[in-house]
mmCIF file of C-alpha atoms in Angstrom:
data_model
loop_
_atom_site.group_PDB
_atom_site.id
_atom_site.type_symbol
_atom_site.label_atom_id
_atom_site.label_comp_id
_atom_site.label_asym_id
_atom_site.label_seq_id
_atom_site.Cartn_x
_atom_site.Cartn_y
_atom_site.Cartn_z
ATOM 1 C CA MET A 26 -25.358 24.456 -22.143
ATOM 2 C CA ASP A 27 -26.831 21.967 -24.696
ATOM 3 C CA ARG A 28 -30.038 23.547 -25.844
ATOM 4 C CA PHE A 29 -31.623 20.287 -27.276
ATOM 5 C CA SER A 30 -31.018 17.832 -24.087
ATOM 6 C CA GLY A 31 -30.896 20.595 -21.463
ATOM 7 C CA LEU A 32 -27.780 19.018 -19.815
ATOM 8 C CA THR A 33 -24.866 21.327 -19.090
ATOM 9 C CA LEU A 34 -21.574 19.764 -20.841
ATOM 10 C CA SER A 35 -18.435 19.901 -19.006
ATOM 11 C CA PRO A 36 -15.812 21.079 -20.839
ATOM 12 C CA ILE A 37 -13.110 18.848 -22.835
ATOM 13 C CA SER A 38 -10.312 17.637 -21.360
ATOM 14 C CA SER A 39 -7.533 15.746 -22.063
ATOM 15 C CA GLY A 40 -7.743 14.069 -18.604
ATOM 16 C CA ASP A 41 -11.221 13.300 -19.444
ATOM 17 C CA CYS A 42 -10.180 11.563 -22.931
ATOM 18 C CA VAL A 43 -7.594 9.513 -21.121
ATOM 19 C CA ALA A 44 -10.095 8.229 -18.321
ATOM 20 C CA ALA A 45 -13.068 7.509 -21.204
ATOM 21 C CA ALA A 46 -10.357 5.162 -23.469
ATOM 22 C CA ALA A 47 -8.931 3.487 -20.185
ATOM 23 C CA ARG A 48 -12.829 2.522 -18.829
ATOM 24 C CA ALA A 49 -13.330 1.010 -22.526
ATOM 25 C CA ALA A 50 -10.146 -0.492 -22.845
ATOM 26 C CA THR A 51 -10.388 -2.512 -19.133
ATOM 27 C CA ALA A 52 -14.257 -3.167 -19.796
ATOM 28 C CA GLU A 53 -13.143 -5.197 -23.076
ATOM 29 C CA LEU A 54 -10.218 -6.786 -21.786
ATOM 30 C CA ILE A 55 -11.923 -8.129 -18.717
ATOM 31 C CA PHE A 56 -15.682 -8.472 -19.893
ATOM 32 C CA LYS A 57 -15.243 -8.214 -23.477
ATOM 33 C CA ILE A 58 -17.962 -5.504 -23.607
ATOM 34 C CA VAL A 59 -17.201 -3.234 -26.604
ATOM 35 C CA TYR A 60 -18.065 0.441 -26.229
ATOM 36 C CA GLU A 61 -18.522 3.259 -28.681
ATOM 37 C CA ASN A 62 -18.903 5.518 -26.103
ATOM 38 C CA VAL A 63 -18.315 6.397 -22.620
ATOM 39 C CA THR A 64 -19.997 9.424 -19.990
ATOM 40 C CA ILE A 65 -18.304 11.378 -18.014
ATOM 41 C CA HIS A 66 -20.092 13.412 -14.837
ATOM 42 C CA HIS A 67 -18.432 15.981 -13.296
ATOM 43 C CA LYS A 68 -19.834 18.772 -10.215
ATOM 44 C CA ASN A 69 -22.973 20.694 -10.500
ATOM 45 C CA GLY A 70 -24.711 18.499 -12.884
ATOM 46 C CA ALA A 71 -22.388 18.746 -16.047
ATOM 47 C CA THR A 72 -21.132 15.689 -18.120
ATOM 48 C CA ARG A 73 -19.869 15.081 -21.321
ATOM 49 C CA THR A 74 -20.111 11.852 -23.328
ATOM 50 C CA TYR A 75 -17.024 10.865 -25.621
ATOM 51 C CA MET A 76 -16.301 8.736 -28.440
ATOM 52 C CA VAL A 77 -14.049 5.995 -28.273
ATOM 53 C CA GLN A 78 -12.848 3.769 -31.291
ATOM 54 C CA ARG A 79 -11.227 0.366 -30.678
ATOM 55 C CA VAL A 80 -7.440 -0.358 -31.744
ATOM 56 C CA ASP A 81 -8.611 -3.912 -33.584
ATOM 57 C CA ASP A 82 -4.819 -5.249 -33.887
ATOM 58 C CA SER A 83 -4.408 -3.984 -30.317
ATOM 59 C CA CYS A 84 -6.720 -5.747 -28.433
ATOM 60 C CA SER A 85 -6.141 -9.880 -27.216
ATOM 61 C CA ASP A 86 -6.870 -11.716 -24.217
ATOM 62 C CA GLN A 87 -3.838 -9.835 -22.663
ATOM 63 C CA SER A 88 -4.417 -6.406 -23.628
ATOM 64 C CA CYS A 89 -6.580 -3.571 -24.848
ATOM 65 C CA GLU A 90 -6.431 -0.269 -26.586
ATOM 66 C CA TYR A 91 -8.813 2.585 -27.455
ATOM 67 C CA ILE A 92 -8.126 6.030 -28.834
ATOM 68 C CA CYS A 93 -10.211 8.998 -27.749
ATOM 69 C CA THR A 94 -9.820 11.767 -30.219
ATOM 70 C CA MET A 95 -9.587 15.109 -28.200
ATOM 71 C CA GLU A 96 -10.608 18.574 -30.329
ATOM 72 C CA GLY A 97 -11.662 21.890 -29.256
ATOM 73 C CA GLY A 98 -10.822 21.086 -25.409
ATOM 74 C CA MET A 99 -9.357 23.362 -22.335
ATOM 75 C CA ALA A 100 -5.858 22.102 -22.275
ATOM 76 C CA PRO A 101 -3.445 25.078 -22.905
ATOM 77 C CA ASP A 102 -1.139 23.080 -24.833
ATOM 78 C CA ILE A 103 -3.437 21.428 -27.556
ATOM 79 C CA ARG A 104 -4.977 24.038 -29.521
ATOM 80 C CA GLU A 105 -6.317 21.790 -32.145
ATOM 81 C CA ARG A 106 -7.173 18.144 -32.148
ATOM 82 C CA ALA A 107 -5.081 15.118 -30.482
ATOM 83 C CA ASN A 108 -5.386 11.378 -30.666
ATOM 84 C CA ILE A 109 -5.139 9.903 -27.262
ATOM 85 C CA HIS A 110 -4.590 6.068 -27.287
ATOM 86 C CA VAL A 111 -4.686 4.402 -23.760
ATOM 87 C CA LYS A 112 -3.157 0.731 -23.602
ATOM 88 C CA VAL A 113 -4.461 -1.548 -20.817
ATOM 89 C CA SER A 114 -2.409 -4.496 -20.108
ATOM 90 C CA ARG A 115 -2.711 -7.614 -17.805
ATOM 91 C CA LEU A 116 1.154 -8.209 -15.518
ATOM 92 C CA ALA A 117 2.544 -11.116 -14.610
ATOM 93 C CA ASP A 118 5.270 -9.571 -13.003
ATOM 94 C CA ILE A 119 5.018 -6.399 -11.124
ATOM 95 C CA ARG A 120 8.739 -5.848 -11.783
ATOM 96 C CA GLU A 121 7.236 -4.954 -15.369
ATOM 97 C CA ALA A 122 5.611 -1.835 -13.968
ATOM 98 C CA LEU A 123 7.594 -0.260 -11.020
ATOM 99 C CA GLU A 124 9.943 2.220 -13.262
ATOM 100 C CA GLY A 125 8.330 5.397 -14.273
ATOM 101 C CA SER A 126 5.038 4.533 -12.865
ATOM 102 C CA ALA A 127 2.420 6.362 -11.141
ATOM 103 C CA THR A 128 0.236 4.345 -8.555
ATOM 104 C CA ASP A 129 -2.893 5.340 -6.610
ATOM 105 C CA LEU A 130 -3.174 4.215 -3.016
ATOM 106 C CA ARG A 131 -6.690 3.095 -2.971
ATOM 107 C CA TYR A 132 -5.925 0.564 -5.903
ATOM 108 C CA GLY A 133 -2.708 -1.459 -4.852
ATOM 109 C CA ASN A 134 -3.149 -3.751 -8.508
ATOM 110 C CA LEU A 135 -3.180 -0.077 -10.933
ATOM 111 C CA PHE A 136 -0.022 1.145 -12.767
ATOM 112 C CA LEU A 137 0.242 4.278 -14.876
ATOM 113 C CA LYS A 138 2.854 4.940 -17.725
ATOM 114 C CA ALA A 139 3.292 7.666 -20.093
ATOM 115 C CA GLY A 140 3.946 6.181 -23.383
ATOM 116 C CA GLU A 141 4.690 7.918 -26.978
ATOM 117 C CA GLY A 142 3.957 11.747 -26.805
ATOM 118 C CA VAL A 143 2.959 11.861 -23.117
ATOM 119 C CA GLY A 144 5.651 14.215 -20.964
ATOM 120 C CA VAL A 145 7.547 12.872 -18.215
ATOM 121 C CA ALA A 146 8.356 14.801 -14.498
ATOM 122 C CA ALA A 147 11.818 15.794 -14.657
ATOM 123 C CA MET A 148 11.721 16.694 -11.267
ATOM 124 C CA LYS A 149 9.078 16.498 -8.332
ATOM 125 C CA GLN A 150 6.399 18.416 -8.849
ATOM 126 C CA THR A 151 2.972 18.999 -6.716
ATOM 127 C CA GLY A 152 1.132 15.749 -6.772
ATOM 128 C CA ILE A 153 3.847 13.967 -9.447
ATOM 129 C CA GLY A 154 6.767 12.216 -8.488
ATOM 130 C CA LYS A 155 9.807 12.611 -10.338
ATOM 131 C CA GLY A 156 9.888 10.267 -13.505
ATOM 132 C CA GLU A 157 6.287 9.914 -13.722
ATOM 133 C CA PRO A 158 3.565 10.616 -16.411
ATOM 134 C CA LEU A 159 2.848 14.169 -16.518
ATOM 135 C CA ILE A 160 -1.117 13.306 -15.379
ATOM 136 C CA GLU A 161 -2.340 16.216 -12.783
ATOM 137 C CA LYS A 162 -3.923 14.940 -9.724
ATOM 138 C CA ASP A 163 -7.376 15.082 -10.625
ATOM 139 C CA ALA A 164 -7.257 13.426 -13.829
ATOM 140 C CA ARG A 165 -4.791 10.475 -12.553
ATOM 141 C CA ALA A 166 -7.439 9.949 -9.668
ATOM 142 C CA LEU A 167 -10.314 9.924 -12.382
ATOM 143 C CA ILE A 168 -7.877 7.634 -14.588
ATOM 144 C CA PHE A 169 -7.852 5.155 -11.713
ATOM 145 C CA ASP A 170 -11.145 5.172 -11.363
ATOM 146 C CA ALA A 171 -12.223 4.713 -14.364
ATOM 147 C CA VAL A 172 -9.939 1.182 -14.337
ATOM 148 C CA GLY A 173 -10.287 0.430 -10.412
ATOM 149 C CA SER A 174 -14.175 0.528 -11.001
ATOM 150 C CA VAL A 175 -14.231 -2.261 -13.581
ATOM 151 C CA CYS A 176 -11.806 -4.350 -11.675
ATOM 152 C CA GLU A 177 -13.665 -4.359 -8.944
ATOM 153 C CA MET A 178 -16.565 -5.567 -10.309
ATOM 154 C CA SER A 179 -14.511 -9.030 -11.527
ATOM 155 C CA ASP A 180 -13.048 -9.253 -7.633
ATOM 156 C CA GLY A 181 -9.887 -6.774 -8.329
ATOM 157 C CA ALA A 182 -7.271 -9.295 -8.638
ATOM 158 C CA GLN A 183 -5.466 -8.617 -11.796
ATOM 159 C CA MET A 184 -2.705 -6.152 -12.048
ATOM 160 C CA LEU A 185 -2.783 -3.938 -14.946
ATOM 161 C CA LEU A 186 -0.661 -1.696 -16.541
ATOM 162 C CA ILE A 187 -2.468 1.519 -17.990
ATOM 163 C CA THR A 188 -0.333 2.943 -20.866
ATOM 164 C CA VAL A 189 -1.077 6.478 -21.969
ATOM 165 C CA SER A 190 0.201 8.076 -25.272
ATOM 166 C CA CYS A 191 -0.364 10.343 -28.036
ATOM 167 C CA PRO A 192 1.544 10.204 -31.422
ATOM 168 C CA GLU A 193 1.451 13.996 -31.861
ATOM 169 C CA GLY A 194 2.636 14.718 -28.694
ATOM 170 C CA MET A 195 5.751 15.771 -29.097
ATOM 171 C CA MET A 196 4.846 18.271 -32.507
ATOM 172 C CA ILE A 197 2.168 19.752 -30.259
ATOM 173 C CA ALA A 198 4.446 20.122 -27.293
ATOM 174 C CA ALA A 199 7.141 21.600 -29.877
ATOM 175 C CA ARG A 200 4.215 23.819 -31.128
ATOM 176 C CA ASN A 201 3.533 25.266 -28.037
ATOM 177 C CA SER A 202 4.654 28.796 -27.032
ATOM 178 C CA ALA A 203 4.388 28.370 -23.129
ATOM 179 C CA PRO A 204 7.434 27.357 -20.991
ATOM 180 C CA GLN A 205 7.701 23.561 -20.757
ATOM 181 C CA SER A 206 10.372 23.755 -17.504
ATOM 182 C CA GLY A 207 10.794 20.518 -15.291
ATOM 183 C CA PHE A 208 9.203 17.879 -17.973
ATOM 184 C CA SER A 209 10.124 16.233 -20.892
ATOM 185 C CA GLY A 210 8.761 14.284 -23.991
ATOM 186 C CA GLY A 211 5.208 15.527 -25.147
ATOM 187 C CA ILE A 212 1.709 17.099 -23.527
ATOM 188 C CA ARG A 213 0.289 17.387 -19.925
ATOM 189 C CA ILE A 214 -2.707 15.437 -19.338
ATOM 190 C CA ILE A 215 -4.994 17.738 -16.987
ATOM 191 C CA GLY A 216 -8.704 17.793 -16.226
ATOM 192 C CA ALA A 217 -10.943 18.030 -13.508
ATOM 193 C CA TYR A 218 -11.872 15.364 -11.117
ATOM 194 C CA GLY A 219 -15.179 13.160 -12.082
ATOM 195 C CA SER A 220 -17.278 10.056 -11.954
ATOM 196 C CA ILE A 221 -18.124 7.571 -14.559
ATOM 197 C CA PRO A 222 -21.104 4.735 -14.338
ATOM 198 C CA ASN A 223 -19.939 1.673 -13.517
ATOM 199 C CA VAL A 224 -20.228 -1.277 -15.773
ATOM 200 C CA HIS A 225 -23.877 -2.381 -15.796
ATOM 201 C CA MET A 226 -25.121 -5.739 -14.949
ATOM 202 C CA ARG A 227 -26.842 -5.706 -18.386
ATOM 203 C CA GLU A 228 -23.570 -5.714 -19.885
ATOM 204 C CA ILE A 229 -21.804 -8.760 -18.282
ATOM 205 C CA SER A 230 -24.749 -10.344 -18.928
ATOM 206 C CA GLU A 231 -24.964 -9.640 -22.658
ATOM 207 C CA SER A 232 -21.145 -10.331 -23.024
ATOM 208 C CA ILE A 233 -21.248 -13.746 -21.510
ATOM 209 C CA ASN A 234 -24.636 -14.340 -23.796
ATOM 210 C CA GLU A 235 -22.914 -13.073 -26.920
ATOM 211 C CA GLN A 236 -19.548 -15.581 -26.061
ATOM 212 C CA ILE A 237 -22.346 -18.531 -26.209
ATOM 213 C CA ARG A 238 -24.054 -17.166 -29.062
ATOM 214 C CA ALA A 239 -21.172 -17.501 -31.396
ATOM 215 C CA GLN A 240 -20.637 -20.747 -30.233
ATOM 216 C CA THR A 241 -23.987 -22.319 -31.051
ATOM 217 C CA ARG A 242 -24.553 -19.863 -34.185
ATOM 218 C CA THR A 243 -21.066 -22.159 -35.550
ATOM 219 C CA GLY A 244 -23.062 -25.590 -34.633
ATOM 220 C CA VAL A 245 -21.498 -25.753 -30.899
ATOM 221 C CA ARG A 246 -23.428 -27.606 -28.705
ATOM 222 C CA SER A 247 -20.927 -28.768 -25.869
ATOM 223 C CA LEU A 248 -19.292 -25.669 -24.116
ATOM 224 C CA LEU A 249 -16.299 -25.102 -21.992
ATOM 225 C CA ILE A 250 -17.047 -22.157 -19.685
ATOM 226 C CA SER A 251 -15.068 -20.865 -16.992
ATOM 227 C CA PRO A 252 -14.889 -17.547 -14.681
ATOM 228 C CA GLY A 253 -11.657 -16.606 -16.604
ATOM 229 C CA LYS A 254 -8.016 -17.943 -17.108
ATOM 230 C CA TYR A 255 -7.046 -18.220 -13.567
ATOM 231 C CA CYS A 256 -5.365 -22.108 -13.264
ATOM 232 C CA ALA A 257 -5.211 -22.275 -16.969
ATOM 233 C CA LYS A 258 -2.266 -24.431 -17.230
ATOM 234 C CA GLU A 259 -3.497 -26.527 -13.958
ATOM 235 C CA ILE A 260 -6.837 -26.754 -15.786
ATOM 236 C CA ASN A 261 -4.921 -28.093 -19.368
ATOM 237 C CA GLU A 262 -2.420 -30.585 -17.590
ATOM 238 C CA ALA A 263 -5.499 -32.587 -15.492
ATOM 239 C CA LEU A 264 -8.348 -32.025 -18.288
ATOM 240 C CA HIS A 265 -6.026 -31.192 -21.679
ATOM 241 C CA VAL A 266 -8.370 -28.823 -22.164
ATOM 242 C CA ASP A 267 -7.639 -25.167 -23.594
ATOM 243 C CA LEU A 268 -9.049 -22.347 -21.754
ATOM 244 C CA ARG A 269 -8.670 -20.137 -25.274
ATOM 245 C CA THR A 270 -12.449 -20.964 -26.331
ATOM 246 C CA ALA A 271 -13.520 -20.960 -23.289
ATOM 247 C CA VAL A 272 -16.855 -18.851 -22.400
ATOM 248 C CA SER A 273 -15.677 -16.634 -19.576
ATOM 249 C CA CYS A 274 -18.606 -16.640 -17.225
ATOM 250 C CA TYR A 275 -16.505 -14.000 -14.675
ATOM 251 C CA ASN A 276 -18.850 -13.580 -11.237
ATOM 252 C CA PHE A 277 -22.252 -14.898 -13.480
ATOM 253 C CA PRO A 278 -21.975 -18.969 -13.875
ATOM 254 C CA GLY A 279 -25.689 -19.246 -13.307
ATOM 255 C CA GLN A 280 -26.007 -16.296 -16.265
ATOM 256 C CA ALA A 281 -24.109 -18.603 -18.686
ATOM 257 C CA ILE A 282 -26.158 -21.710 -17.818
ATOM 258 C CA ASP A 283 -29.348 -19.807 -18.714
ATOM 259 C CA CYS A 284 -27.955 -18.577 -21.591
ATOM 260 C CA ALA A 285 -26.908 -22.279 -22.439
ATOM 261 C CA VAL A 286 -30.360 -23.485 -21.860
ATOM 262 C CA GLU A 287 -31.832 -21.190 -23.761
ATOM 263 C CA GLU A 288 -29.750 -21.729 -26.817
ATOM 264 C CA GLY A 289 -30.060 -25.311 -26.852
ATOM 265 C CA VAL A 290 -26.708 -26.408 -25.421
ATOM 266 C CA GLU A 291 -26.625 -30.002 -24.554
ATOM 267 C CA ASN A 292 -23.440 -29.990 -21.905
ATOM 268 C CA ILE A 293 -21.312 -27.818 -20.353
ATOM 269 C CA LEU A 294 -18.024 -28.352 -18.388
ATOM 270 C CA LEU A 295 -17.430 -25.699 -15.838
ATOM 271 C CA VAL A 296 -13.806 -25.504 -14.740
ATOM 272 C CA GLY A 297 -12.053 -22.671 -12.310
ATOM 273 C CA ASN A 298 -10.872 -21.755 -9.437
ATOM 274 C CA VAL A 299 -11.883 -23.069 -6.023
ATOM 275 C CA GLY A 300 -12.070 -19.213 -4.628
ATOM 276 C CA LYS A 301 -15.296 -19.159 -6.781
ATOM 277 C CA LEU A 302 -16.470 -21.796 -7.919
ATOM 278 C CA VAL A 303 -16.692 -23.902 -4.309
ATOM 279 C CA LYS A 304 -19.507 -21.163 -3.845
ATOM 280 C CA LEU A 305 -22.150 -23.045 -5.982
ATOM 281 C CA ALA A 306 -22.593 -26.030 -3.261
ATOM 282 C CA ALA A 307 -24.201 -23.043 -1.452
ATOM 283 C CA GLY A 308 -26.198 -22.321 -4.675
ATOM 284 C CA ILE A 309 -24.794 -19.363 -4.634
ATOM 285 C CA MET A 310 -24.933 -18.155 -8.545
ATOM 286 C CA ASN A 311 -22.884 -14.540 -8.331
ATOM 287 C CA THR A 312 -19.898 -15.105 -6.774
ATOM 288 C CA ASN A 313 -18.231 -11.485 -6.794
ATOM 289 C CA SER A 314 -16.896 -11.419 -3.102
ATOM 290 C CA VAL A 315 -18.848 -8.141 -2.328
ATOM 291 C CA ALA A 316 -22.136 -9.538 -3.387
ATOM 292 C CA SER A 317 -21.327 -12.924 -1.734
ATOM 293 C CA ASP A 318 -18.902 -15.150 0.260
ATOM 294 C CA GLY A 319 -19.118 -18.041 1.958
ATOM 295 C CA ARG A 320 -15.991 -20.158 1.358
ATOM 296 C CA ARG A 321 -15.067 -20.719 4.851
ATOM 297 C CA GLU A 322 -18.805 -21.473 6.096
ATOM 298 C CA ILE A 323 -18.888 -23.838 3.182
ATOM 299 C CA PHE A 324 -15.889 -25.715 3.849
ATOM 300 C CA SER A 325 -16.642 -25.861 7.474
ATOM 301 C CA ALA A 326 -19.855 -26.949 7.100
ATOM 302 C CA HIS A 327 -18.515 -30.181 4.942
ATOM 303 C CA THR A 328 -15.983 -31.129 6.934
ATOM 304 C CA ALA A 329 -18.165 -31.326 10.086
ATOM 305 C CA LEU A 330 -20.240 -33.763 7.368
ATOM 306 C CA VAL A 331 -17.369 -35.886 6.557
ATOM 307 C CA GLY A 332 -16.613 -36.326 10.463
ATOM 308 C CA GLY A 333 -14.061 -33.235 11.396
ATOM 309 C CA THR A 334 -13.900 -32.327 14.938
ATOM 310 C CA SER A 335 -15.434 -28.827 16.021
ATOM 311 C CA SER A 336 -12.209 -27.820 16.810
ATOM 312 C CA GLN A 337 -11.120 -28.178 13.003
ATOM 313 C CA VAL A 338 -14.558 -26.263 11.962
ATOM 314 C CA LYS A 339 -13.105 -23.815 14.766
ATOM 315 C CA ILE A 340 -9.975 -23.754 12.801
ATOM 316 C CA LEU A 341 -10.994 -23.269 9.184
ATOM 317 C CA MET A 342 -13.176 -20.336 10.293
ATOM 318 C CA GLY A 343 -10.364 -18.954 10.801
ATOM 319 C CA CYS A 344 -8.259 -19.022 7.769
ATOM 320 C CA ALA A 345 -7.858 -16.053 5.167
ATOM 321 C CA THR A 346 -7.749 -18.076 1.971
ATOM 322 C CA CYS A 347 -9.219 -21.727 0.464
ATOM 323 C CA ASP A 348 -5.656 -22.807 -0.016
ATOM 324 C CA GLU A 349 -4.812 -22.134 3.600
ATOM 325 C CA ILE A 350 -8.193 -24.557 4.388
ATOM 326 C CA ILE A 351 -7.046 -27.149 1.808
ATOM 327 C CA ALA A 352 -3.384 -27.298 3.225
ATOM 328 C CA TYR A 353 -5.445 -28.070 6.254
ATOM 329 C CA LEU A 354 -7.555 -30.478 5.397
ATOM 330 C CA GLU A 355 -4.910 -32.274 4.013
ATOM 331 C CA SER A 356 -2.613 -32.315 6.997
ATOM 332 C CA TRP A 357 -6.048 -33.977 8.642
ATOM 333 C CA GLY A 358 -6.536 -36.277 5.947
ATOM 334 C CA LEU A 359 -9.493 -34.939 5.025
ATOM 335 C CA LYS A 360 -9.399 -33.042 2.122
ATOM 336 C CA ASP A 361 -10.500 -35.550 -0.449
ATOM 337 C CA LYS A 362 -13.600 -36.393 1.277
ATOM 338 C CA VAL A 363 -14.758 -32.966 1.999
ATOM 339 C CA MET A 364 -13.887 -31.855 -1.613
ATOM 340 C CA GLN A 365 -16.092 -34.804 -2.638
ATOM 341 C CA SER A 366 -19.151 -33.954 -0.353
ATOM 342 C CA ILE A 367 -18.946 -30.209 -1.589
ATOM 343 C CA LEU A 368 -18.990 -31.475 -4.826
ATOM 344 C CA VAL A 369 -22.253 -33.523 -4.577
ATOM 345 C CA GLU A 370 -23.520 -29.916 -3.503
ATOM 346 C CA ILE A 371 -22.310 -28.926 -6.528
ATOM 347 C CA ASP A 372 -23.863 -30.731 -8.821
ATOM 348 C CA ARG A 373 -27.230 -30.477 -7.500
ATOM 349 C CA ALA A 374 -26.691 -26.894 -7.598
ATOM 350 C CA MET A 375 -26.158 -27.128 -11.337
ATOM 351 C CA LYS A 376 -28.960 -29.746 -11.979
ATOM 352 C CA ARG A 377 -31.323 -27.168 -9.882
ATOM 353 C CA ARG A 378 -30.232 -24.285 -11.936
ATOM 354 C CA CYS A 379 -30.352 -26.007 -15.296
ATOM 355 C CA GLY A 380 -33.554 -27.366 -14.616
ATOM 356 C CA GLY A 381 -32.356 -30.936 -16.077
ATOM 357 C CA LYS A 382 -31.999 -29.654 -19.775
ATOM 358 C CA LEU A 383 -28.260 -30.316 -19.898
ATOM 359 C CA HIS A 384 -25.305 -32.056 -19.116
ATOM 360 C CA CYS A 385 -23.281 -30.800 -16.350
ATOM 361 C CA GLY A 386 -19.896 -31.470 -15.225
ATOM 362 C CA VAL A 387 -17.549 -28.821 -12.865
ATOM 363 C CA ALA A 388 -14.109 -29.474 -11.594
ATOM 364 C CA LEU A 389 -11.943 -27.451 -9.415
ATOM 365 C CA PHE A 390 -8.582 -26.148 -9.198
ATOM 366 C CA SER A 391 -6.493 -24.143 -7.230
ATOM 367 C CA LYS A 392 -2.901 -22.785 -7.917
ATOM 368 C CA GLN A 393 -1.080 -24.293 -4.853
ATOM 369 C CA PHE A 394 -2.897 -27.780 -5.128
ATOM 370 C CA GLY A 395 -3.819 -28.417 -8.509
ATOM 371 C CA PHE A 396 -7.260 -30.489 -9.648
ATOM 372 C CA LEU A 397 -9.311 -30.918 -6.668
ATOM 373 C CA GLY A 398 -12.140 -32.995 -7.945
ATOM 374 C CA LYS A 399 -14.831 -33.401 -10.158
ATOM 375 C CA THR A 400 -18.494 -33.815 -10.439
ATOM 376 C CA ALA A 401 -20.199 -36.944 -11.326
ATOM 377 C CA GLU A 402 -20.812 -36.318 -14.769
ATOM 378 C CA THR A 403 -17.728 -34.702 -15.668
ATOM 379 C CA GLN A 404 -15.837 -37.410 -17.280
ATOM 380 C CA ASN A 405 -18.528 -38.174 -19.580
ATOM 381 C CA VAL A 406 -19.387 -34.458 -20.531
ATOM 382 C CA LEU A 407 -15.658 -33.956 -20.748
ATOM 383 C CA ALA A 408 -15.169 -36.249 -23.903
ATOM 384 C CA LYS A 409 -18.089 -33.912 -25.988
ATOM 385 C CA VAL A 410 -16.812 -30.767 -24.740
ATOM 386 C CA SER A 411 -13.309 -31.668 -25.826
ATOM 387 C CA GLN A 412 -14.258 -33.296 -29.094
ATOM 388 C CA GLU A 413 -16.223 -29.793 -29.776
ATOM 389 C CA GLN A 414 -14.028 -27.403 -28.431
ATOM 390 C CA PHE A 415 -11.081 -28.556 -30.592
ATOM 391 C CA ALA A 416 -12.723 -28.817 -33.474
ATOM 392 C CA LEU A 417 -13.639 -24.542 -32.689
ATOM 393 C CA SER A 418 -10.112 -24.145 -32.100
ATOM 394 C CA ARG A 419 -8.750 -25.163 -35.478
ATOM 395 C CA ARG A 420 -11.680 -23.529 -37.264
ATOM 396 C CA LEU A 421 -10.644 -20.099 -35.711
ATOM 397 C CA LYS A 422 -6.881 -20.556 -36.437
#
């Protein structure tokens, strides 16, 4: 027990170190939240806070890497000190991760691999398949939770590869006097199952605010905002804007609008996937599907408003995706009318949120159907946003 805090400290373990670094790397990759420490809770009230360090050269829009140093731990093969690295990377193709990866049935979008200095099972073991990273069952579950809970805050759509490495691992394993039959390549990752507090909405809000302030501090007054990089190619082809300088609002466009008003922004262009942004038509400013949905209801209501039949509305209410809905609307000749009706309501919702204090444009996209439509002010706003964001991109090179 820590005599100063009154807390019961859980034992240091390599599994906890991996989970802490994995949480920090994922939070930065998805939400641009930078952690300096991560707290892990274990049973009977035991807890421990681990310091984590960002690897600056290994962090980008596609991957992020953090280090957690293990010292004085419980792992039998790590007697002194080890720097445990975790890199979390976006996967464009699932085939990149299949060989040698461990998976978890709870998280179909996550893959766990052993990197340099982490052992690989030479034969099937309890809870570990042949060729999989030598990460024991409870530690593995905690690592998947550490990453998966962050994904769920962003709707959990992206596929991620978690790579665990320990540069000193081979030397540590070589010095270990205990037999190492059944695996090769480095250390074993062990530890008890535990829990890590979810990413707090306050942290996400501050990330959005800081992205906006970083631009307004340089004099930018026209912002490009998007929930993420989804549909980036379609957006660039239709509007000739690059999402590399866009503010990521994730599931919280309302928060981005509020901060833009506070910072004296004059124009905002909100672009992105129809599956998220269509919800604005109902005044929904938290687009996380766990918190709110309403996509079918919005499309169905506007289909009725432009003259659709009750039979058509019933069909749309049975659809699973926006692309399925749009395919039906296109086949009925109603797509453009419905999208324009929805965009009128989105425009009203945006103006209500900003109180008329800035000019707003919104454009909706789909991977399957491309550009779907824009609100009334979009063209005027686009000219100003394009000019300022292009100048910003030149300064950032």
